[in-house]
Tab-separated table of C-alpha atoms in Angstrom:
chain	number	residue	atom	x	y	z
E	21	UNK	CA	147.184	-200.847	130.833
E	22	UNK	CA	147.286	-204.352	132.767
E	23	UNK	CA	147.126	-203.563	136.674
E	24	UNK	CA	147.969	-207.492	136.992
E	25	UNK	CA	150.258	-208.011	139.816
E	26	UNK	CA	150.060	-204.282	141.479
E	27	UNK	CA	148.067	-202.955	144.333
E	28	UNK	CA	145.005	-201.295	143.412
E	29	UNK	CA	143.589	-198.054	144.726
E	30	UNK	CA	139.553	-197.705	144.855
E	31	UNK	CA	136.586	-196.878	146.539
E	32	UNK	CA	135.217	-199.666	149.404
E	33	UNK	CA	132.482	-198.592	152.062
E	34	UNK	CA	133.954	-199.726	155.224
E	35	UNK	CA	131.976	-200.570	157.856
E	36	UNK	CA	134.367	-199.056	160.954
E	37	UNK	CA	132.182	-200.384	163.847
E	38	UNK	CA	128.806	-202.089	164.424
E	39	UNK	CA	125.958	-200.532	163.455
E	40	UNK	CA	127.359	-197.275	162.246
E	41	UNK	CA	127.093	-195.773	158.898
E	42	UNK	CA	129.434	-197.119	156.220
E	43	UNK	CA	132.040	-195.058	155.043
E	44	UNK	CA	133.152	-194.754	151.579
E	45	UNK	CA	136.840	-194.867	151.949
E	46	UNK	CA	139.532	-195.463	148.894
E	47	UNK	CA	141.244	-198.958	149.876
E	48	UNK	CA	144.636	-200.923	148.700
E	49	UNK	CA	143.296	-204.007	147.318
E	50	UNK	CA	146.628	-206.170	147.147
E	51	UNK	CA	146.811	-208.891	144.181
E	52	UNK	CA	145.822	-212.191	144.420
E	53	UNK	CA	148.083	-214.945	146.047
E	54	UNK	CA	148.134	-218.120	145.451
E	55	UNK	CA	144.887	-219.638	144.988
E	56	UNK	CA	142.659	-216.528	144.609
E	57	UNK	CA	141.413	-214.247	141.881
E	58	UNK	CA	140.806	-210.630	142.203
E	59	UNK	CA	137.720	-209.095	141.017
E	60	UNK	CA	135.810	-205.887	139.378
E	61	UNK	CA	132.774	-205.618	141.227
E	62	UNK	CA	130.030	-204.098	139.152
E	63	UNK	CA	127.115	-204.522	140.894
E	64	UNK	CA	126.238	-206.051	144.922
E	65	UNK	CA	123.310	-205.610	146.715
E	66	UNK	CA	122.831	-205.902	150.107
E	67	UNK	CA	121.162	-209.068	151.892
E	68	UNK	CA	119.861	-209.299	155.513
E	69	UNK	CA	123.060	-211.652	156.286
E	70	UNK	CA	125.128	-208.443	155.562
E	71	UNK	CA	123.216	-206.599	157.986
E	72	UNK	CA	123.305	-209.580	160.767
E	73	UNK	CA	127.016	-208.846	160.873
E	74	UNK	CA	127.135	-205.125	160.761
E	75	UNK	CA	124.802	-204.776	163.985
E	76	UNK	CA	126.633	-207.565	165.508
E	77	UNK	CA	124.234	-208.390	167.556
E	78	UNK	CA	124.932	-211.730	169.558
E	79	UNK	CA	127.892	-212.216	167.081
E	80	UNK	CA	131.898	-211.190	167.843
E	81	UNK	CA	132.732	-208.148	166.142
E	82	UNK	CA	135.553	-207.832	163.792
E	83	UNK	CA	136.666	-204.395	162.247
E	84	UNK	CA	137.057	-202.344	160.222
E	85	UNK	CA	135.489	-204.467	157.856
E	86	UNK	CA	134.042	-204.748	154.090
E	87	UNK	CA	130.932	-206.590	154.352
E	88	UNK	CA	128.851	-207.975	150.834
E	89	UNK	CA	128.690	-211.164	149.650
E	90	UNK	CA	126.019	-210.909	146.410
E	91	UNK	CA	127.435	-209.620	143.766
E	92	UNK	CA	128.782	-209.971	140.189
E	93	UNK	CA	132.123	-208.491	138.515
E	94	UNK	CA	134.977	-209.452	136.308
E	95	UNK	CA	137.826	-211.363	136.566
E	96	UNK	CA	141.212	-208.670	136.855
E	97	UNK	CA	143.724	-211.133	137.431
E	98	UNK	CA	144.239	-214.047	138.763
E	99	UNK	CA	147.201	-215.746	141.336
E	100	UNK	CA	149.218	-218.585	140.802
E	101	UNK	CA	147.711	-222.017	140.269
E	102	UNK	CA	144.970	-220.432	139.001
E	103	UNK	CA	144.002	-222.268	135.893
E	104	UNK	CA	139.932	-221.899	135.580
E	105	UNK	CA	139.710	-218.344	135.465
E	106	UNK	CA	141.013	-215.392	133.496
E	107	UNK	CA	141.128	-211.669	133.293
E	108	UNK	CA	137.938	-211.006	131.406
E	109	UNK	CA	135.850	-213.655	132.373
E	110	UNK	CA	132.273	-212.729	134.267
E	111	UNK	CA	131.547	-214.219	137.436
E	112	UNK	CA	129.668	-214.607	140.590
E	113	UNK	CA	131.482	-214.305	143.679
E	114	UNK	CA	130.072	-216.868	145.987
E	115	UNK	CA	129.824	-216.449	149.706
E	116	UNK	CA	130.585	-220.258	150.057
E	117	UNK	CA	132.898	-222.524	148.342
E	118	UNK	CA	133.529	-225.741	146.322
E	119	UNK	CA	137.213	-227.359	146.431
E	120	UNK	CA	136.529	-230.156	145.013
E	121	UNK	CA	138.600	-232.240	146.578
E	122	UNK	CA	137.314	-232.697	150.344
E	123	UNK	CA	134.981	-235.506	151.848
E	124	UNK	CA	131.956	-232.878	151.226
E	125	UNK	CA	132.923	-231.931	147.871
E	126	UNK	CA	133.031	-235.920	146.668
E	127	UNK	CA	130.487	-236.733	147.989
E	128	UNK	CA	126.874	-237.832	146.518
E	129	UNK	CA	125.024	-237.335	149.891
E	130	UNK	CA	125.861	-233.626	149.925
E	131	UNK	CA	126.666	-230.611	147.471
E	132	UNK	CA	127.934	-227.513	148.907
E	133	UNK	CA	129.314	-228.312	152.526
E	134	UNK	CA	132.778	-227.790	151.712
E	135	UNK	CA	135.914	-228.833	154.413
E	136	UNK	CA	137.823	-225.813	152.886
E	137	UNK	CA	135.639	-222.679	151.810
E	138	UNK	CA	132.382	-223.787	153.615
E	139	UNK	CA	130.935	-219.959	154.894
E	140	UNK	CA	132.691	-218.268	157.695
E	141	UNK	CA	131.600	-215.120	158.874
E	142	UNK	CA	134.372	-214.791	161.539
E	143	UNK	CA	136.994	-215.112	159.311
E	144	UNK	CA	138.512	-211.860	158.210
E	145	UNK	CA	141.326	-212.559	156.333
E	146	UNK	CA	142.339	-214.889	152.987
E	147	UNK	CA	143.015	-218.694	153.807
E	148	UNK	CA	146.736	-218.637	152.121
E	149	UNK	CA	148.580	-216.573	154.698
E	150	UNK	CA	146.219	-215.190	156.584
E	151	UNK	CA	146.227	-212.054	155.994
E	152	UNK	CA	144.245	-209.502	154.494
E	153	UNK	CA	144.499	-208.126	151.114
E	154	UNK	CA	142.407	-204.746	151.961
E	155	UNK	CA	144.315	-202.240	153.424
E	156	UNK	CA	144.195	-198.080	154.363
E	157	UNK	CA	146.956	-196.584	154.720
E	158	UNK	CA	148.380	-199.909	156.043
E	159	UNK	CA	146.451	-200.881	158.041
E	160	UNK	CA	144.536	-204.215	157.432
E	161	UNK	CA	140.967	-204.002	156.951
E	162	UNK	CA	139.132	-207.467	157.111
E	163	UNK	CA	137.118	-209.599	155.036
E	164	UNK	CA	133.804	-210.690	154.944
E	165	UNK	CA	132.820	-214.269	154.362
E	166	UNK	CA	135.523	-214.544	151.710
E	167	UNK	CA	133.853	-211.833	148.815
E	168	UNK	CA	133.385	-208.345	150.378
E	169	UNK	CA	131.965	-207.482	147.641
E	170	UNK	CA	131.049	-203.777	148.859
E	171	UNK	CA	134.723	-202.660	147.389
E	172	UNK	CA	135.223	-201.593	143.552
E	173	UNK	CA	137.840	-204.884	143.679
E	174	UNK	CA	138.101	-207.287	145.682
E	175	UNK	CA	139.803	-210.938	146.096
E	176	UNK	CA	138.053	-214.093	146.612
E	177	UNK	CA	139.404	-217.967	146.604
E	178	UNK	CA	138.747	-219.301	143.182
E	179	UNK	CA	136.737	-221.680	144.599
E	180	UNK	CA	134.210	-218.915	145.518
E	181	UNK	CA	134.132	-217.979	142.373
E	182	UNK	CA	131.549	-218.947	139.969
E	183	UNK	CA	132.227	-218.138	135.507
E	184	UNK	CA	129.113	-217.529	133.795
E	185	UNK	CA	127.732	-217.000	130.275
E	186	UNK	CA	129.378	-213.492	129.247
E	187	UNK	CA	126.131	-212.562	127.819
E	188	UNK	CA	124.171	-212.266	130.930
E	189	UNK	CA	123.260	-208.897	132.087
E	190	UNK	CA	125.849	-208.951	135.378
E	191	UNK	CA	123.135	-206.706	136.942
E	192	UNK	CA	119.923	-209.063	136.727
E	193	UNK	CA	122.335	-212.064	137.706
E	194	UNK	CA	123.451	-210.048	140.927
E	195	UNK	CA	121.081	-211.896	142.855
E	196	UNK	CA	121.707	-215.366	141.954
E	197	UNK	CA	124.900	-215.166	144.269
E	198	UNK	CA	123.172	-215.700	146.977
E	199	UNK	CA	118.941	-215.159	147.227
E	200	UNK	CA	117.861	-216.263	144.525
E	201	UNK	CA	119.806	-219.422	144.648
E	202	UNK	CA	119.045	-219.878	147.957
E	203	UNK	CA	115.193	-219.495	148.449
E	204	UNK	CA	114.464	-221.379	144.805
E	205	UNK	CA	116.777	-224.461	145.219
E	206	UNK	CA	115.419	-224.720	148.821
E	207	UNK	CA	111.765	-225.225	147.269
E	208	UNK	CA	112.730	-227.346	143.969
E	209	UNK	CA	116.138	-229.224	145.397
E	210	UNK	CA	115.179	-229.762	149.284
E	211	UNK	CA	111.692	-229.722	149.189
E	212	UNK	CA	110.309	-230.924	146.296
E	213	UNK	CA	106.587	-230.029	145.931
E	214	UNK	CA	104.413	-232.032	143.962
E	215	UNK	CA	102.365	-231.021	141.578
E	216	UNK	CA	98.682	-229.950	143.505
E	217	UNK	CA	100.271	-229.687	146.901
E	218	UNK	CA	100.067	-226.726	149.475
E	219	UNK	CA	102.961	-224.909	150.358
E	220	UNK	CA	103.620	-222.508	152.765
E	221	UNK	CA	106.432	-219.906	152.783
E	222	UNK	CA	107.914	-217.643	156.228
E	223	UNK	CA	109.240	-214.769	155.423
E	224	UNK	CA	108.511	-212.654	152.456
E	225	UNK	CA	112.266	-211.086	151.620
E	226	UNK	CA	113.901	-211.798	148.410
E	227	UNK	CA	114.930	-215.499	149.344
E	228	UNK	CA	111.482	-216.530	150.566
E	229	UNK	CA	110.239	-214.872	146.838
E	230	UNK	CA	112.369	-216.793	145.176
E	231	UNK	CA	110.725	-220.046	146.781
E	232	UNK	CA	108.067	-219.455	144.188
E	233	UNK	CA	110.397	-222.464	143.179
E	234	UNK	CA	107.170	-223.834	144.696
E	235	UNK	CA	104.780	-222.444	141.741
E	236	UNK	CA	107.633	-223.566	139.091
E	237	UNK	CA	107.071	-227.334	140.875
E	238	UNK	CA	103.053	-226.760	140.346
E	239	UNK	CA	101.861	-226.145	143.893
E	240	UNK	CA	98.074	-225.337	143.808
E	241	UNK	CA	97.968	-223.352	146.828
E	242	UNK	CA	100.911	-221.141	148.275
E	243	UNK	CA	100.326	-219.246	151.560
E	244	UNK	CA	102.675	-216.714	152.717
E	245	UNK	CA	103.594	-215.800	156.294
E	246	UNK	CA	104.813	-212.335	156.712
E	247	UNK	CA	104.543	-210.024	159.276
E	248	UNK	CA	104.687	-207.156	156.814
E	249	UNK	CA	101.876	-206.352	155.335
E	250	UNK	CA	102.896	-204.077	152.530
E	251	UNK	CA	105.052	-207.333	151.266
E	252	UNK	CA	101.702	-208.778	150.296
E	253	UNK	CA	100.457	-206.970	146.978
E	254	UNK	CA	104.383	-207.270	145.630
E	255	UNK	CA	103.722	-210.927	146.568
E	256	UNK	CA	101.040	-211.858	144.306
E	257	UNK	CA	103.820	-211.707	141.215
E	258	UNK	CA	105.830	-214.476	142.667
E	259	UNK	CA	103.011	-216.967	142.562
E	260	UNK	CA	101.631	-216.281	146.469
E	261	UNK	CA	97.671	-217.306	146.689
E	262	UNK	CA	96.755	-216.883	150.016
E	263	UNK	CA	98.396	-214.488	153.328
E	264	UNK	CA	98.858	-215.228	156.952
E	265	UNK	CA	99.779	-212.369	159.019
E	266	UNK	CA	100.050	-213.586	162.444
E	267	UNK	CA	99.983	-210.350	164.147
E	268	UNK	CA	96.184	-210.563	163.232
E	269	UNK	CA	95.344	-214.416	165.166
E	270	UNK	CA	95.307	-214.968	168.927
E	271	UNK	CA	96.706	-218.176	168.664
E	272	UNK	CA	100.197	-219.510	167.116
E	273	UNK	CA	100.601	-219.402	163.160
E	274	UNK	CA	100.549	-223.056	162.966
E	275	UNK	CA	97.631	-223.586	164.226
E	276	UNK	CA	96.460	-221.304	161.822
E	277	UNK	CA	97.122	-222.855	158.929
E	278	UNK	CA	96.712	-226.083	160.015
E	279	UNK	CA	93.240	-225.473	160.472
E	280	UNK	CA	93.215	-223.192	156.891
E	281	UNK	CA	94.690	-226.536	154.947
E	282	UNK	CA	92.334	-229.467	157.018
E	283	UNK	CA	95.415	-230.801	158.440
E	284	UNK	CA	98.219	-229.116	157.537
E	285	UNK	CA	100.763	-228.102	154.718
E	286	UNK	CA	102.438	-230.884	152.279
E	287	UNK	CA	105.554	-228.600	152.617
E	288	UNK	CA	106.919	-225.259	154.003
E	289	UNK	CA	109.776	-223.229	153.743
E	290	UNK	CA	111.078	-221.058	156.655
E	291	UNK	CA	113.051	-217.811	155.501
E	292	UNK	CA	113.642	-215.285	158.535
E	293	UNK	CA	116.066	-217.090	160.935
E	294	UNK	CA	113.445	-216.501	163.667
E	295	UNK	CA	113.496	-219.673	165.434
E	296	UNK	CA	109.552	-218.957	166.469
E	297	UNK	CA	109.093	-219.120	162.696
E	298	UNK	CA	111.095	-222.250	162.307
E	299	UNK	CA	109.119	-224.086	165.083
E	300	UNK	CA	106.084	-222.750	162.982
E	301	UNK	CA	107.239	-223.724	159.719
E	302	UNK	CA	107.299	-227.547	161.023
E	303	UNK	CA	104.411	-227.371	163.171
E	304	UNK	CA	102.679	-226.474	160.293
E	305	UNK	CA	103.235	-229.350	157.914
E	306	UNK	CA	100.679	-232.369	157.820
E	307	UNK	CA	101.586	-235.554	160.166
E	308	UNK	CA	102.446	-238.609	157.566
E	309	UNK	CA	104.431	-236.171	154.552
E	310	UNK	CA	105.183	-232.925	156.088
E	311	UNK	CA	108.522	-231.614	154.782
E	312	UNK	CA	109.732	-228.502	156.562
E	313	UNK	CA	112.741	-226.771	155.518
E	314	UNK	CA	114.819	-224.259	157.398
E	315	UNK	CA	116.749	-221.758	155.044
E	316	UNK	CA	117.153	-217.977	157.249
E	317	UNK	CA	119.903	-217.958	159.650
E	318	UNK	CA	119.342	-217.828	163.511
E	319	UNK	CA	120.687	-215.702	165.787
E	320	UNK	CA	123.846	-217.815	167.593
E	321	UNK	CA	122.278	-218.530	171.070
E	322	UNK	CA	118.824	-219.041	169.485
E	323	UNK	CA	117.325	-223.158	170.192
E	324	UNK	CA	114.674	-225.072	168.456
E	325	UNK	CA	112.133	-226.414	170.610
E	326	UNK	CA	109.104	-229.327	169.382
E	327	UNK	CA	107.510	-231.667	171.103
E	328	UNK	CA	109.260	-235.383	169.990
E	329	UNK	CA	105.244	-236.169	168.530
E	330	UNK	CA	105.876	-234.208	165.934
E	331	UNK	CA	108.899	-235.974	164.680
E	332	UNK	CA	107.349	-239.762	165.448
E	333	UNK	CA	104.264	-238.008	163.436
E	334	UNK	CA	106.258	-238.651	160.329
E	335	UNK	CA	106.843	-234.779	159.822
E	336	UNK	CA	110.123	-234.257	158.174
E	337	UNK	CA	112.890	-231.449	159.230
E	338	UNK	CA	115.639	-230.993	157.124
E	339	UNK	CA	117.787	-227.644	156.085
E	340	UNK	CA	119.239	-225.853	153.034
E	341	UNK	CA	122.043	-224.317	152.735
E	342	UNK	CA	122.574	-222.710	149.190
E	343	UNK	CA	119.545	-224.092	147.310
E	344	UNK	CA	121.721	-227.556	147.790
E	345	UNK	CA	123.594	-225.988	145.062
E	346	UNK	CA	127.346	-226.041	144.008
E	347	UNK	CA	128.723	-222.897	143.936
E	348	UNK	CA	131.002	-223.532	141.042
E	349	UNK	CA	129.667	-226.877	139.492
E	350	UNK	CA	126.275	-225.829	139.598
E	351	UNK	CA	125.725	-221.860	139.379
E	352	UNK	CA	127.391	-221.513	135.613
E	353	UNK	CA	124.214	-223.733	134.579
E	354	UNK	CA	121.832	-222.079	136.575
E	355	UNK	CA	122.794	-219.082	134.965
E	356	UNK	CA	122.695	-220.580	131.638
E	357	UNK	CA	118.865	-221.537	132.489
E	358	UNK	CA	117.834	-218.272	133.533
E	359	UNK	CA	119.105	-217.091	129.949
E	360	UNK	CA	117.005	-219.541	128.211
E	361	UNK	CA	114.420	-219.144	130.379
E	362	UNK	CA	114.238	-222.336	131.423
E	363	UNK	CA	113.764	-221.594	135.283
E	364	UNK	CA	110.372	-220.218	135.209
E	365	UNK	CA	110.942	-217.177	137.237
E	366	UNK	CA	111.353	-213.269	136.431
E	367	UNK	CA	115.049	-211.896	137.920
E	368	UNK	CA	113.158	-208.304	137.027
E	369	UNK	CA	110.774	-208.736	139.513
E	370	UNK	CA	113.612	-209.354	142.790
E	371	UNK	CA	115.424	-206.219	141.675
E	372	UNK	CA	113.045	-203.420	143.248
E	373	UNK	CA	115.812	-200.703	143.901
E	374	UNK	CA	119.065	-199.501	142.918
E	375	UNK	CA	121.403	-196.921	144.025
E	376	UNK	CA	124.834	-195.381	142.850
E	377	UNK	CA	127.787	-196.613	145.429
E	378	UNK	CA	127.650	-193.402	147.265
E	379	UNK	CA	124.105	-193.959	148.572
E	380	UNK	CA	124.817	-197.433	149.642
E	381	UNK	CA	123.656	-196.601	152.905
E	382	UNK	CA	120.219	-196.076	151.877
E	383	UNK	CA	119.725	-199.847	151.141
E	384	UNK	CA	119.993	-200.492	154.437
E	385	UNK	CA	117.230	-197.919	155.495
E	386	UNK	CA	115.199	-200.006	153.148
E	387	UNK	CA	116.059	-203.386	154.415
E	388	UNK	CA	115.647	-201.869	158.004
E	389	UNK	CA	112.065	-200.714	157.243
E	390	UNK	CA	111.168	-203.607	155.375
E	391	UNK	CA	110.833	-201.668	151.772
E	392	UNK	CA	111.486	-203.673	148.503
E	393	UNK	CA	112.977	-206.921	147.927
E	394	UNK	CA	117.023	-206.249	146.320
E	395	UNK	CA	118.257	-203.143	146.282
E	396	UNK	CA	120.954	-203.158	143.600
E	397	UNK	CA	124.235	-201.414	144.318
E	398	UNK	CA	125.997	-200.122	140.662
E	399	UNK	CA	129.597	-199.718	142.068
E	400	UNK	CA	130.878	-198.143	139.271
E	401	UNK	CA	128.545	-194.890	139.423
């Protein structure tokens, strides 16, 4: 029986103030406007951008709220001017967006900076008319970066919205939404190892994993920096030859490695948002061809600091956002190379967890105590 065009009664965990336990709650889920597309989420997991926002620390608060943003589902229905999508089709809801029509989106200098659905994590309702489409008992309850994907349905722009081969498994192509994307295309689309080159990589969470982009480009030596040290065995499988932990030097990281590589690092990859790894990360790099690219998010008031050398050095800083990839031009193919296994990398090996719904509160113990890589949320158990 076709639920197109009626409001929708399921289970979301709502996160009711910062910090707090989520609370599984059943929600109104309205239908898509004009525009947008409303989804079955099947499977989400949780990333540490998620759990930025729910602490809310040194960032406004705004809820109740449904926070997720990596997931995958199927199409329910869709609104008007809708013409892409249809019920039935399987899909990635992206975080960030691809109109196709703005400055950003048309132009061959950049791929996923969009005027129109770029991310916005203060934004907590739908760009049509403002409002939200989650409600209890009605009262609104807001979105999260466009996808709040921690709901049974949700609605998302259907530029945010990405249709992929409907033989994937939707569970191993959970992650693709966001991490996996993220950490590879920064390695093979930003920095672009050689083949031979040293590489080193901050942060050993699912999206600096998924750099092993690096061993897929043929880097001969790939040092990790991690502050963890149980991340370390795990890390071996994604390509990683050699750890830093700099708990265990009296003297900065960079300095370190510098002195590990004669010189310096061809390229690096900074994952964590801490800005003392992101002066690392560049400090790191050899004067002449250095590439360092930021990917992990600061905090809001956080500043980078170098000394100008470094930059008349010849080092190069640049950032990622998305694995330079388009969420809707670009994801359907990256799928499509995953399932021909094309890509060079194992989606098994990010999944190291997964929960029913009810427990979704346990993956953010884990992520909190630094256990596993993706915890994988099944919604519909």
């Amino acid at each position: 029986m076709s639920t197109a065009g009626q409001v929708i009664r399921c289970k979301a965990a709502v996160a009711w103030e910062a910090g707090k336990p989520l609370s599984i709650e059943e929600v109104e889920v309205a239908p898509p406007q004009k525009q947008e597309v409303r989804i079955k989420i099947l499977f989400t997991s949780l990333c540490h951008t998620d759990v930025y926002y729910w602490e809310c620390k040194g960032y406004t608060p705004l809820f109740p709220r449904i926070l997720g943003h990596e997931a995958s589902g199927i199409v329910e229905s869709v609104g008007e001017g809708v013409t892409d999508l249809q019920p039935g089709d399987h899909v990635l809801p992206i975080f960030t967006g691809e109109c196709k029509k703005c400055r950003h989106c048309l132009s061959e200098e950049t791929n996923n900076m969009c005027d129109l659905l770029r991310i916005n994590c203060d934004r907590g309702v739908m760009l049509a008319d403002g409002k939200t489409r989650f409600s209890i008992n009605g009262k609104p309850i807001y979105h999260f970066v466009g996808t709040s994907t921690f709901s049974q349905y949700t609605v998302v722009h259907e530029g945010q919205v990405a249709k992929i081969n409907p033989t994937a498994p939707l569970d191993k192509v959970c992650p693709i939404s966001c991490g996996i994307c993220t950490g590879f295309g920064a390695t093979v689309n930003v920095a672009k190892p050689r083949k031979g080159q040293t590489v080193a990589i901050f942060g050993l969470g699912a999206v600096g994993l998924a750099a092993e982009g690096a061993r897929v480009c043929g880097a001969s030596r790939i040092i990790a920096v991690d502050l963890n040290p149980r991340r370390f065995e795990e890390a071996k499988k994604f390509g990683i030859t050699e750890f830093v932990n700099p708990k265990d030097y009296n003297k900065p990281v960079q300095e370190v490695i510098v002195e590990m590589t004669g010189g310096g690092v061809d390229r690096s990859v900074e994952c964590t948002g801490s800005v003392q790894a992101m002066i690392s990360a560049f400090e790191c790099v050899h004067d002449g061809w250095g590439v360092c690219v930021l990917v992990g998010v600061p905090k809001i008031d956080d500043a980078f600091k170098t000394h100008p050398l470094n930059l008349l050095s010849e080092r190069t800083l640049k950032g990622a956002f998305y694995g330079n990839y388009k969420p809707v031009s670009d994801i359907p193919n990256f799928v499509n190379k995953y399932m021909n296994k094309e890509l060079g990398i194992d989606m098994d090996k990010f999944i190291t967890h997964s929960l029913p719904f009810a427990d979704i509160n346990k993956a953010f113990d884990y992520m909190l105590q630094g256990i596993g890589l993706r915890c994988l949320i099944h919604l519909d158990a």
